[in-house]
Amino acid sequence: QKEVEQNSGPLSVPEGAIASLNCTYSDRGSQSFFWYRQYSGKSPELIMFIYSNGDKEDGRFTAQLNKASQYVSLLIRDSQPSDSATYLCAVNNWQAGTALIFGKGTTLSVSS
Amino acid sequence: DTEVTQTPKHLVMGMTNKKSLKCEQHMGHRAMYWYKQKAKKPPELMFVYSYEKLSINESVPSRFSPECPNSSLLNLHLHALQPEDSALYLCASSQEQGAEQYFGPGTRLTVT
């Protein structure tokens, strides 16, 4: 059974701080890694994707991938109350023909 | 433009009704997906179409019937649903199967 694990939270950070969200996955053959943000009652919104080991930065967001440790993380710098949402980590081993596997999500709360 | 549209936004149906959910994308994506999401759970994959052919069917009950009339459209036909089928139904698309997926706003389905 392929699994993606996330701490469910809630993760609480003050406004302006760095929020760090973590995810581990069990399928060593996974090639694609995604972070989605989902507000309550809304659909998931893709905020980052990463395919290679290392860091990928986009604005206030940085995704980090370590395939040897089977670990992917998302850093949110200068956190804002509008960042308060559930963050879903998703992993794909498309070469094996499997579908996207989601973690259960981490709830982030940013207090002003 | 990374827009996926879904209609209707809300749907209430009885257990004997037949209804359809519609999804459309004009990004030239060749993979389209149906997911079901219950409250406080991650999206659960139902079907994947790749190049207009059914690629993955995650053992979904036959009361859900997908259809891909062309590369831009995806339908989900519903018949004789149960109250436990009430959920948010999400459509997504990606350039190819395995690439980053973009979600539509979803259809909130209530079965009475």
PDB file of N, CA and C in Angstrom, chain B residues 9-97:
ATOM      1  N   LYS B   9     -22.770  23.867  -9.858  1.00  0.00           N
ATOM      2  CA  LYS B   9     -22.003  24.083  -8.624  1.00  0.00           C
ATOM      3  C   LYS B   9     -22.593  23.271  -7.478  1.00  0.00           C
ATOM      4  N   HIS B  10     -23.904  23.188  -7.466  1.00  0.00           N
ATOM      5  CA  HIS B  10     -24.610  22.432  -6.441  1.00  0.00           C
ATOM      6  C   HIS B  10     -25.638  21.542  -7.122  1.00  0.00           C
ATOM      7  N   LEU B  11     -25.872  20.369  -6.534  1.00  0.00           N
ATOM      8  CA  LEU B  11     -26.878  19.456  -7.075  1.00  0.00           C
ATOM      9  C   LEU B  11     -27.487  18.670  -5.933  1.00  0.00           C
ATOM     10  N   VAL B  12     -28.816  18.689  -5.896  1.00  0.00           N
ATOM     11  CA  VAL B  12     -29.554  17.858  -4.946  1.00  0.00           C
ATOM     12  C   VAL B  12     -30.362  16.867  -5.761  1.00  0.00           C
ATOM     13  N   MET B  13     -30.221  15.595  -5.465  1.00  0.00           N
ATOM     14  CA  MET B  13     -30.954  14.590  -6.229  1.00  0.00           C
ATOM     15  C   MET B  13     -31.454  13.489  -5.325  1.00  0.00           C
ATOM     16  N   GLY B  14     -32.577  12.901  -5.728  1.00  0.00           N
ATOM     17  CA  GLY B  14     -33.131  11.772  -5.023  1.00  0.00           C
ATOM     18  C   GLY B  14     -32.442  10.491  -5.463  1.00  0.00           C
ATOM     19  N   MET B  15     -32.680   9.458  -4.719  1.00  0.00           N
ATOM     20  CA  MET B  15     -31.996   8.193  -4.973  1.00  0.00           C
ATOM     21  C   MET B  15     -32.450   7.527  -6.269  1.00  0.00           C
ATOM     22  N   THR B  16     -33.579   7.964  -6.827  1.00  0.00           N
ATOM     23  CA  THR B  16     -34.038   7.352  -8.084  1.00  0.00           C
ATOM     24  C   THR B  16     -33.725   8.222  -9.301  1.00  0.00           C
ATOM     25  N   ASN B  17     -33.139   9.387  -9.061  1.00  0.00           N
ATOM     26  CA  ASN B  17     -32.877  10.310 -10.167  1.00  0.00           C
ATOM     27  C   ASN B  17     -31.687   9.872 -11.012  1.00  0.00           C
ATOM     28  N   LYS B  18     -31.636  10.447 -12.235  1.00  0.00           N
ATOM     29  CA  LYS B  18     -30.446  10.362 -13.082  1.00  0.00           C
ATOM     30  C   LYS B  18     -30.005  11.783 -13.357  1.00  0.00           C
ATOM     31  N   LYS B  19     -28.746  12.048 -13.123  1.00  0.00           N
ATOM     32  CA  LYS B  19     -28.192  13.375 -13.366  1.00  0.00           C
ATOM     33  C   LYS B  19     -26.786  13.219 -13.929  1.00  0.00           C
ATOM     34  N   SER B  20     -26.236  14.324 -14.435  1.00  0.00           N
ATOM     35  CA  SER B  20     -24.861  14.310 -14.942  1.00  0.00           C
ATOM     36  C   SER B  20     -24.093  15.516 -14.440  1.00  0.00           C
ATOM     37  N   LEU B  21     -22.830  15.298 -14.149  1.00  0.00           N
ATOM     38  CA  LEU B  21     -21.905  16.380 -13.836  1.00  0.00           C
ATOM     39  C   LEU B  21     -21.028  16.620 -15.066  1.00  0.00           C
ATOM     40  N   LYS B  22     -20.714  17.905 -15.296  1.00  0.00           N
ATOM     41  CA  LYS B  22     -19.923  18.227 -16.477  1.00  0.00           C
ATOM     42  C   LYS B  22     -18.650  18.967 -16.085  1.00  0.00           C
ATOM     43  N   CYS B  23     -17.624  18.724 -16.870  1.00  0.00           N
ATOM     44  CA  CYS B  23     -16.311  19.330 -16.645  1.00  0.00           C
ATOM     45  C   CYS B  23     -15.735  19.721 -17.992  1.00  0.00           C
ATOM     46  N   GLU B  24     -15.095  20.899 -18.059  1.00  0.00           N
ATOM     47  CA  GLU B  24     -14.526  21.361 -19.317  1.00  0.00           C
ATOM     48  C   GLU B  24     -13.202  22.067 -19.068  1.00  0.00           C
ATOM     49  N   GLN B  25     -12.248  21.826 -19.957  1.00  0.00           N
ATOM     50  CA  GLN B  25     -10.976  22.555 -19.909  1.00  0.00           C
ATOM     51  C   GLN B  25     -10.543  22.867 -21.343  1.00  0.00           C
ATOM     52  N   HIS B  26      -9.922  24.036 -21.500  1.00  0.00           N
ATOM     53  CA  HIS B  26      -9.444  24.460 -22.814  1.00  0.00           C
ATOM     54  C   HIS B  26      -7.961  24.746 -22.764  1.00  0.00           C
ATOM     55  N   MET B  27      -7.230  23.940 -22.007  1.00  0.00           N
ATOM     56  CA  MET B  27      -5.788  24.133 -21.883  1.00  0.00           C
ATOM     57  C   MET B  27      -5.026  23.144 -22.771  1.00  0.00           C
ATOM     58  N   GLY B  28      -5.747  22.335 -23.536  1.00  0.00           N
ATOM     59  CA  GLY B  28      -5.082  21.340 -24.369  1.00  0.00           C
ATOM     60  C   GLY B  28      -4.558  20.158 -23.573  1.00  0.00           C
ATOM     61  N   HIS B  29      -5.036  20.014 -22.334  1.00  0.00           N
ATOM     62  CA  HIS B  29      -4.605  18.887 -21.503  1.00  0.00           C
ATOM     63  C   HIS B  29      -5.167  17.582 -22.047  1.00  0.00           C
ATOM     64  N   ARG B  30      -4.373  16.504 -21.935  1.00  0.00           N
ATOM     65  CA  ARG B  30      -4.800  15.228 -22.491  1.00  0.00           C
ATOM     66  C   ARG B  30      -5.188  14.226 -21.421  1.00  0.00           C
ATOM     67  N   ALA B  31      -5.096  14.613 -20.171  1.00  0.00           N
ATOM     68  CA  ALA B  31      -5.537  13.737 -19.075  1.00  0.00           C
ATOM     69  C   ALA B  31      -6.569  14.484 -18.240  1.00  0.00           C
ATOM     70  N   MET B  32      -7.650  13.789 -17.900  1.00  0.00           N
ATOM     71  CA  MET B  32      -8.704  14.373 -17.081  1.00  0.00           C
ATOM     72  C   MET B  32      -9.122  13.364 -16.023  1.00  0.00           C
ATOM     73  N   TYR B  33      -9.552  13.879 -14.893  1.00  0.00           N
ATOM     74  CA  TYR B  33      -9.750  13.058 -13.697  1.00  0.00           C
ATOM     75  C   TYR B  33     -11.073  13.422 -13.011  1.00  0.00           C
ATOM     76  N   TRP B  34     -11.688  12.438 -12.377  1.00  0.00           N
ATOM     77  CA  TRP B  34     -12.781  12.657 -11.427  1.00  0.00           C
ATOM     78  C   TRP B  34     -12.325  12.195 -10.052  1.00  0.00           C
ATOM     79  N   TYR B  35     -12.562  13.068  -9.059  1.00  0.00           N
ATOM     80  CA  TYR B  35     -12.299  12.752  -7.666  1.00  0.00           C
ATOM     81  C   TYR B  35     -13.578  12.970  -6.857  1.00  0.00           C
ATOM     82  N   LYS B  36     -13.644  12.276  -5.735  1.00  0.00           N
ATOM     83  CA  LYS B  36     -14.706  12.477  -4.755  1.00  0.00           C
ATOM     84  C   LYS B  36     -14.026  12.900  -3.460  1.00  0.00           C
ATOM     85  N   GLN B  37     -14.577  13.933  -2.808  1.00  0.00           N
ATOM     86  CA  GLN B  37     -13.987  14.382  -1.565  1.00  0.00           C
ATOM     87  C   GLN B  37     -15.055  14.547  -0.487  1.00  0.00           C
ATOM     88  N   LYS B  38     -14.874  13.853   0.620  1.00  0.00           N
ATOM     89  CA  LYS B  38     -15.731  13.999   1.793  1.00  0.00           C
ATOM     90  C   LYS B  38     -15.066  15.015   2.724  1.00  0.00           C
ATOM     91  N   ALA B  39     -15.876  15.554   3.619  1.00  0.00           N
ATOM     92  CA  ALA B  39     -15.395  16.596   4.539  1.00  0.00           C
ATOM     93  C   ALA B  39     -14.187  16.110   5.347  1.00  0.00           C
ATOM     94  N   LYS B  40     -13.175  16.961   5.405  1.00  0.00           N
ATOM     95  CA  LYS B  40     -11.960  16.727   6.190  1.00  0.00           C
ATOM     96  C   LYS B  40     -11.179  15.492   5.742  1.00  0.00           C
ATOM     97  N   LYS B  41     -11.380  15.089   4.488  1.00  0.00           N
ATOM     98  CA  LYS B  41     -10.615  13.985   3.906  1.00  0.00           C
ATOM     99  C   LYS B  41      -9.937  14.479   2.639  1.00  0.00           C
ATOM    100  N   PRO B  42      -8.862  13.824   2.203  1.00  0.00           N
ATOM    101  CA  PRO B  42      -8.251  14.210   0.926  1.00  0.00           C
ATOM    102  C   PRO B  42      -9.115  13.740  -0.238  1.00  0.00           C
ATOM    103  N   PRO B  43      -8.885  14.302  -1.423  1.00  0.00           N
ATOM    104  CA  PRO B  43      -9.608  13.809  -2.610  1.00  0.00           C
ATOM    105  C   PRO B  43      -9.307  12.329  -2.846  1.00  0.00           C
ATOM    106  N   GLU B  44     -10.331  11.638  -3.296  1.00  0.00           N
ATOM    107  CA  GLU B  44     -10.236  10.198  -3.556  1.00  0.00           C
ATOM    108  C   GLU B  44     -10.461   9.983  -5.047  1.00  0.00           C
ATOM    109  N   LEU B  45      -9.477   9.426  -5.725  1.00  0.00           N
ATOM    110  CA  LEU B  45      -9.578   9.255  -7.171  1.00  0.00           C
ATOM    111  C   LEU B  45     -10.681   8.271  -7.541  1.00  0.00           C
ATOM    112  N   MET B  46     -11.448   8.646  -8.583  1.00  0.00           N
ATOM    113  CA  MET B  46     -12.478   7.748  -9.106  1.00  0.00           C
ATOM    114  C   MET B  46     -12.057   7.223 -10.483  1.00  0.00           C
ATOM    115  N   PHE B  47     -11.800   8.134 -11.415  1.00  0.00           N
ATOM    116  CA  PHE B  47     -11.495   7.747 -12.794  1.00  0.00           C
ATOM    117  C   PHE B  47     -10.403   8.656 -13.366  1.00  0.00           C
ATOM    118  N   VAL B  48      -9.644   8.078 -14.310  1.00  0.00           N
ATOM    119  CA  VAL B  48      -8.679   8.840 -15.086  1.00  0.00           C
ATOM    120  C   VAL B  48      -8.907   8.549 -16.556  1.00  0.00           C
ATOM    121  N   TYR B  49      -8.966   9.612 -17.363  1.00  0.00           N
ATOM    122  CA  TYR B  49      -8.979   9.480 -18.812  1.00  0.00           C
ATOM    123  C   TYR B  49      -7.672  10.056 -19.346  1.00  0.00           C
ATOM    124  N   SER B  50      -7.037   9.307 -20.222  1.00  0.00           N
ATOM    125  CA  SER B  50      -5.824   9.765 -20.876  1.00  0.00           C
ATOM    126  C   SER B  50      -6.033   9.639 -22.378  1.00  0.00           C
ATOM    127  N   TYR B  51      -5.884  10.734 -23.089  1.00  0.00           N
ATOM    128  CA  TYR B  51      -6.161  10.761 -24.531  1.00  0.00           C
ATOM    129  C   TYR B  51      -7.542  10.164 -24.826  1.00  0.00           C
ATOM    130  N   GLU B  52      -8.502  10.571 -24.045  1.00  0.00           N
ATOM    131  CA  GLU B  52      -9.929  10.250 -24.223  1.00  0.00           C
ATOM    132  C   GLU B  52     -10.241   8.781 -23.985  1.00  0.00           C
ATOM    133  N   LYS B  53      -9.292   8.049 -23.450  1.00  0.00           N
ATOM    134  CA  LYS B  53      -9.550   6.638 -23.126  1.00  0.00           C
ATOM    135  C   LYS B  53      -9.469   6.449 -21.604  1.00  0.00           C
ATOM    136  N   LEU B  54     -10.362   5.622 -21.073  1.00  0.00           N
ATOM    137  CA  LEU B  54     -10.347   5.357 -19.644  1.00  0.00           C
ATOM    138  C   LEU B  54      -9.049   4.642 -19.282  1.00  0.00           C
ATOM    139  N   SER B  55      -8.290   5.249 -18.411  1.00  0.00           N
ATOM    140  CA  SER B  55      -6.978   4.729 -18.039  1.00  0.00           C
ATOM    141  C   SER B  55      -7.008   4.048 -16.672  1.00  0.00           C
ATOM    142  N   ILE B  56      -7.723   4.654 -15.743  1.00  0.00           N
ATOM    143  CA  ILE B  56      -7.814   4.109 -14.392  1.00  0.00           C
ATOM    144  C   ILE B  56      -9.259   4.198 -13.918  1.00  0.00           C
ATOM    145  N   ASN B  57      -9.764   3.088 -13.383  1.00  0.00           N
ATOM    146  CA  ASN B  57     -11.063   3.045 -12.731  1.00  0.00           C
ATOM    147  C   ASN B  57     -10.813   2.446 -11.362  1.00  0.00           C
ATOM    148  N   GLU B  58     -10.951   3.277 -10.328  1.00  0.00           N
ATOM    149  CA  GLU B  58     -10.592   2.820  -8.994  1.00  0.00           C
ATOM    150  C   GLU B  58     -11.739   2.048  -8.329  1.00  0.00           C
ATOM    151  N   SER B  59     -12.227   1.033  -9.031  1.00  0.00           N
ATOM    152  CA  SER B  59     -13.269   0.154  -8.470  1.00  0.00           C
ATOM    153  C   SER B  59     -14.465   0.950  -7.976  1.00  0.00           C
ATOM    154  N   VAL B  60     -14.890   1.879  -8.800  1.00  0.00           N
ATOM    155  CA  VAL B  60     -16.021   2.732  -8.441  1.00  0.00           C
ATOM    156  C   VAL B  60     -17.328   1.994  -8.754  1.00  0.00           C
ATOM    157  N   PRO B  61     -18.351   2.084  -7.878  1.00  0.00           N
ATOM    158  CA  PRO B  61     -19.636   1.412  -8.157  1.00  0.00           C
ATOM    159  C   PRO B  61     -20.213   1.849  -9.494  1.00  0.00           C
ATOM    160  N   SER B  62     -20.956   0.955 -10.123  1.00  0.00           N
ATOM    161  CA  SER B  62     -21.480   1.203 -11.475  1.00  0.00           C
ATOM    162  C   SER B  62     -22.543   2.290 -11.515  1.00  0.00           C
ATOM    163  N   ARG B  63     -23.007   2.747 -10.377  1.00  0.00           N
ATOM    164  CA  ARG B  63     -23.964   3.854 -10.368  1.00  0.00           C
ATOM    165  C   ARG B  63     -23.274   5.172 -10.779  1.00  0.00           C
ATOM    166  N   PHE B  64     -21.957   5.158 -10.861  1.00  0.00           N
ATOM    167  CA  PHE B  64     -21.177   6.273 -11.405  1.00  0.00           C
ATOM    168  C   PHE B  64     -20.638   5.828 -12.765  1.00  0.00           C
ATOM    169  N   SER B  65     -20.923   6.597 -13.801  1.00  0.00           N
ATOM    170  CA  SER B  65     -20.497   6.215 -15.140  1.00  0.00           C
ATOM    171  C   SER B  65     -19.824   7.397 -15.816  1.00  0.00           C
ATOM    172  N   PRO B  66     -18.511   7.298 -16.081  1.00  0.00           N
ATOM    173  CA  PRO B  66     -17.818   8.418 -16.709  1.00  0.00           C
ATOM    174  C   PRO B  66     -17.931   8.369 -18.221  1.00  0.00           C
ATOM    175  N   GLU B  67     -17.746   9.545 -18.823  1.00  0.00           N
ATOM    176  CA  GLU B  67     -17.763   9.644 -20.278  1.00  0.00           C
ATOM    177  C   GLU B  67     -16.837  10.776 -20.688  1.00  0.00           C
ATOM    178  N   CYS B  68     -16.054  10.556 -21.738  1.00  0.00           N
ATOM    179  CA  CYS B  68     -15.162  11.599 -22.244  1.00  0.00           C
ATOM    180  C   CYS B  68     -15.491  11.814 -23.721  1.00  0.00           C
ATOM    181  N   PRO B  69     -16.442  12.719 -24.039  1.00  0.00           N
ATOM    182  CA  PRO B  69     -16.885  12.899 -25.423  1.00  0.00           C
ATOM    183  C   PRO B  69     -15.790  13.433 -26.347  1.00  0.00           C
ATOM    184  N   ASN B  70     -14.902  14.271 -25.811  1.00  0.00           N
ATOM    185  CA  ASN B  70     -13.770  14.779 -26.585  1.00  0.00           C
ATOM    186  C   ASN B  70     -12.674  15.213 -25.622  1.00  0.00           C
ATOM    187  N   SER B  71     -11.600  15.739 -26.160  1.00  0.00           N
ATOM    188  CA  SER B  71     -10.432  16.020 -25.322  1.00  0.00           C
ATOM    189  C   SER B  71     -10.651  17.148 -24.325  1.00  0.00           C
ATOM    190  N   SER B  72     -11.726  17.921 -24.487  1.00  0.00           N
ATOM    191  CA  SER B  72     -11.974  19.059 -23.595  1.00  0.00           C
ATOM    192  C   SER B  72     -13.048  18.797 -22.557  1.00  0.00           C
ATOM    193  N   LEU B  73     -13.833  17.750 -22.774  1.00  0.00           N
ATOM    194  CA  LEU B  73     -15.013  17.524 -21.939  1.00  0.00           C
ATOM    195  C   LEU B  73     -14.938  16.206 -21.186  1.00  0.00           C
ATOM    196  N   LEU B  74     -15.469  16.242 -19.983  1.00  0.00           N
ATOM    197  CA  LEU B  74     -15.563  15.028 -19.176  1.00  0.00           C
ATOM    198  C   LEU B  74     -16.893  15.080 -18.440  1.00  0.00           C
ATOM    199  N   ASN B  75     -17.648  13.996 -18.522  1.00  0.00           N
ATOM    200  CA  ASN B  75     -18.928  13.910 -17.828  1.00  0.00           C
ATOM    201  C   ASN B  75     -18.888  12.795 -16.785  1.00  0.00           C
ATOM    202  N   LEU B  76     -19.729  12.944 -15.796  1.00  0.00           N
ATOM    203  CA  LEU B  76     -19.936  11.871 -14.824  1.00  0.00           C
ATOM    204  C   LEU B  76     -21.438  11.679 -14.678  1.00  0.00           C
ATOM    205  N   HIS B  77     -21.931  10.539 -15.152  1.00  0.00           N
ATOM    206  CA  HIS B  77     -23.356  10.240 -15.111  1.00  0.00           C
ATOM    207  C   HIS B  77     -23.666   9.509 -13.814  1.00  0.00           C
ATOM    208  N   LEU B  78     -24.738   9.981 -13.168  1.00  0.00           N
ATOM    209  CA  LEU B  78     -25.110   9.486 -11.847  1.00  0.00           C
ATOM    210  C   LEU B  78     -26.478   8.835 -11.901  1.00  0.00           C
ATOM    211  N   HIS B  79     -26.618   7.682 -11.283  1.00  0.00           N
ATOM    212  CA  HIS B  79     -27.906   6.977 -11.318  1.00  0.00           C
ATOM    213  C   HIS B  79     -28.044   6.117 -10.069  1.00  0.00           C
ATOM    214  N   ALA B  80     -29.199   6.223  -9.419  1.00  0.00           N
ATOM    215  CA  ALA B  80     -29.518   5.405  -8.242  1.00  0.00           C
ATOM    216  C   ALA B  80     -28.463   5.565  -7.156  1.00  0.00           C
ATOM    217  N   LEU B  81     -28.119   6.809  -6.870  1.00  0.00           N
ATOM    218  CA  LEU B  81     -27.108   7.051  -5.845  1.00  0.00           C
ATOM    219  C   LEU B  81     -27.673   6.824  -4.448  1.00  0.00           C
ATOM    220  N   GLN B  82     -26.755   6.694  -3.504  1.00  0.00           N
ATOM    221  CA  GLN B  82     -27.083   6.499  -2.108  1.00  0.00           C
ATOM    222  C   GLN B  82     -26.742   7.762  -1.318  1.00  0.00           C
ATOM    223  N   PRO B  83     -27.362   7.976  -0.158  1.00  0.00           N
ATOM    224  CA  PRO B  83     -27.027   9.172   0.633  1.00  0.00           C
ATOM    225  C   PRO B  83     -25.533   9.285   0.957  1.00  0.00           C
ATOM    226  N   GLU B  84     -24.848   8.167   1.100  1.00  0.00           N
ATOM    227  CA  GLU B  84     -23.405   8.224   1.405  1.00  0.00           C
ATOM    228  C   GLU B  84     -22.568   8.693   0.225  1.00  0.00           C
ATOM    229  N   ASP B  85     -23.196   8.841  -0.941  1.00  0.00           N
ATOM    230  CA  ASP B  85     -22.489   9.393  -2.102  1.00  0.00           C
ATOM    231  C   ASP B  85     -22.455  10.920  -2.064  1.00  0.00           C
ATOM    232  N   SER B  86     -23.132  11.513  -1.119  1.00  0.00           N
ATOM    233  CA  SER B  86     -23.086  12.970  -0.973  1.00  0.00           C
ATOM    234  C   SER B  86     -21.657  13.394  -0.671  1.00  0.00           C
ATOM    235  N   ALA B  87     -21.143  14.342  -1.464  1.00  0.00           N
ATOM    236  CA  ALA B  87     -19.740  14.745  -1.349  1.00  0.00           C
ATOM    237  C   ALA B  87     -19.477  15.894  -2.313  1.00  0.00           C
ATOM    238  N   LEU B  88     -18.251  16.375  -2.302  1.00  0.00           N
ATOM    239  CA  LEU B  88     -17.780  17.334  -3.310  1.00  0.00           C
ATOM    240  C   LEU B  88     -17.119  16.527  -4.423  1.00  0.00           C
ATOM    241  N   TYR B  89     -17.609  16.693  -5.641  1.00  0.00           N
ATOM    242  CA  TYR B  89     -17.039  15.980  -6.780  1.00  0.00           C
ATOM    243  C   TYR B  89     -16.163  16.945  -7.565  1.00  0.00           C
ATOM    244  N   LEU B  90     -14.912  16.548  -7.681  1.00  0.00           N
ATOM    245  CA  LEU B  90     -13.898  17.402  -8.289  1.00  0.00           C
ATOM    246  C   LEU B  90     -13.433  16.825  -9.617  1.00  0.00           C
ATOM    247  N   CYS B  91     -13.296  17.708 -10.582  1.00  0.00           N
ATOM    248  CA  CYS B  91     -12.687  17.359 -11.856  1.00  0.00           C
ATOM    249  C   CYS B  91     -11.300  18.012 -11.891  1.00  0.00           C
ATOM    250  N   ALA B  92     -10.348  17.352 -12.501  1.00  0.00           N
ATOM    251  CA  ALA B  92      -9.013  17.921 -12.657  1.00  0.00           C
ATOM    252  C   ALA B  92      -8.489  17.567 -14.039  1.00  0.00           C
ATOM    253  N   SER B  93      -7.499  18.327 -14.499  1.00  0.00           N
ATOM    254  CA  SER B  93      -6.859  17.987 -15.767  1.00  0.00           C
ATOM    255  C   SER B  93      -5.366  18.229 -15.655  1.00  0.00           C
ATOM    256  N   SER B  94      -4.609  17.560 -16.522  1.00  0.00           N
ATOM    257  CA  SER B  94      -3.160  17.758 -16.568  1.00  0.00           C
ATOM    258  C   SER B  94      -2.686  17.568 -18.000  1.00  0.00           C
ATOM    259  N   GLN B  95      -1.517  18.125 -18.308  1.00  0.00           N
ATOM    260  CA  GLN B  95      -0.972  18.045 -19.663  1.00  0.00           C
ATOM    261  C   GLN B  95      -0.890  16.583 -20.121  1.00  0.00           C
ATOM    262  N   GLU B  96      -0.340  15.776 -19.259  1.00  0.00           N
ATOM    263  CA  GLU B  96      -0.249  14.337 -19.484  1.00  0.00           C
ATOM    264  C   GLU B  96      -0.528  13.670 -18.146  1.00  0.00           C
ATOM    265  N   GLN B  97      -0.854  12.377 -18.192  1.00  0.00           N
ATOM    266  CA  GLN B  97      -1.023  11.656 -16.933  1.00  0.00           C
ATOM    267  C   GLN B  97       0.311  11.679 -16.195  1.00  0.00           C
TER     268      GLN B  97
END
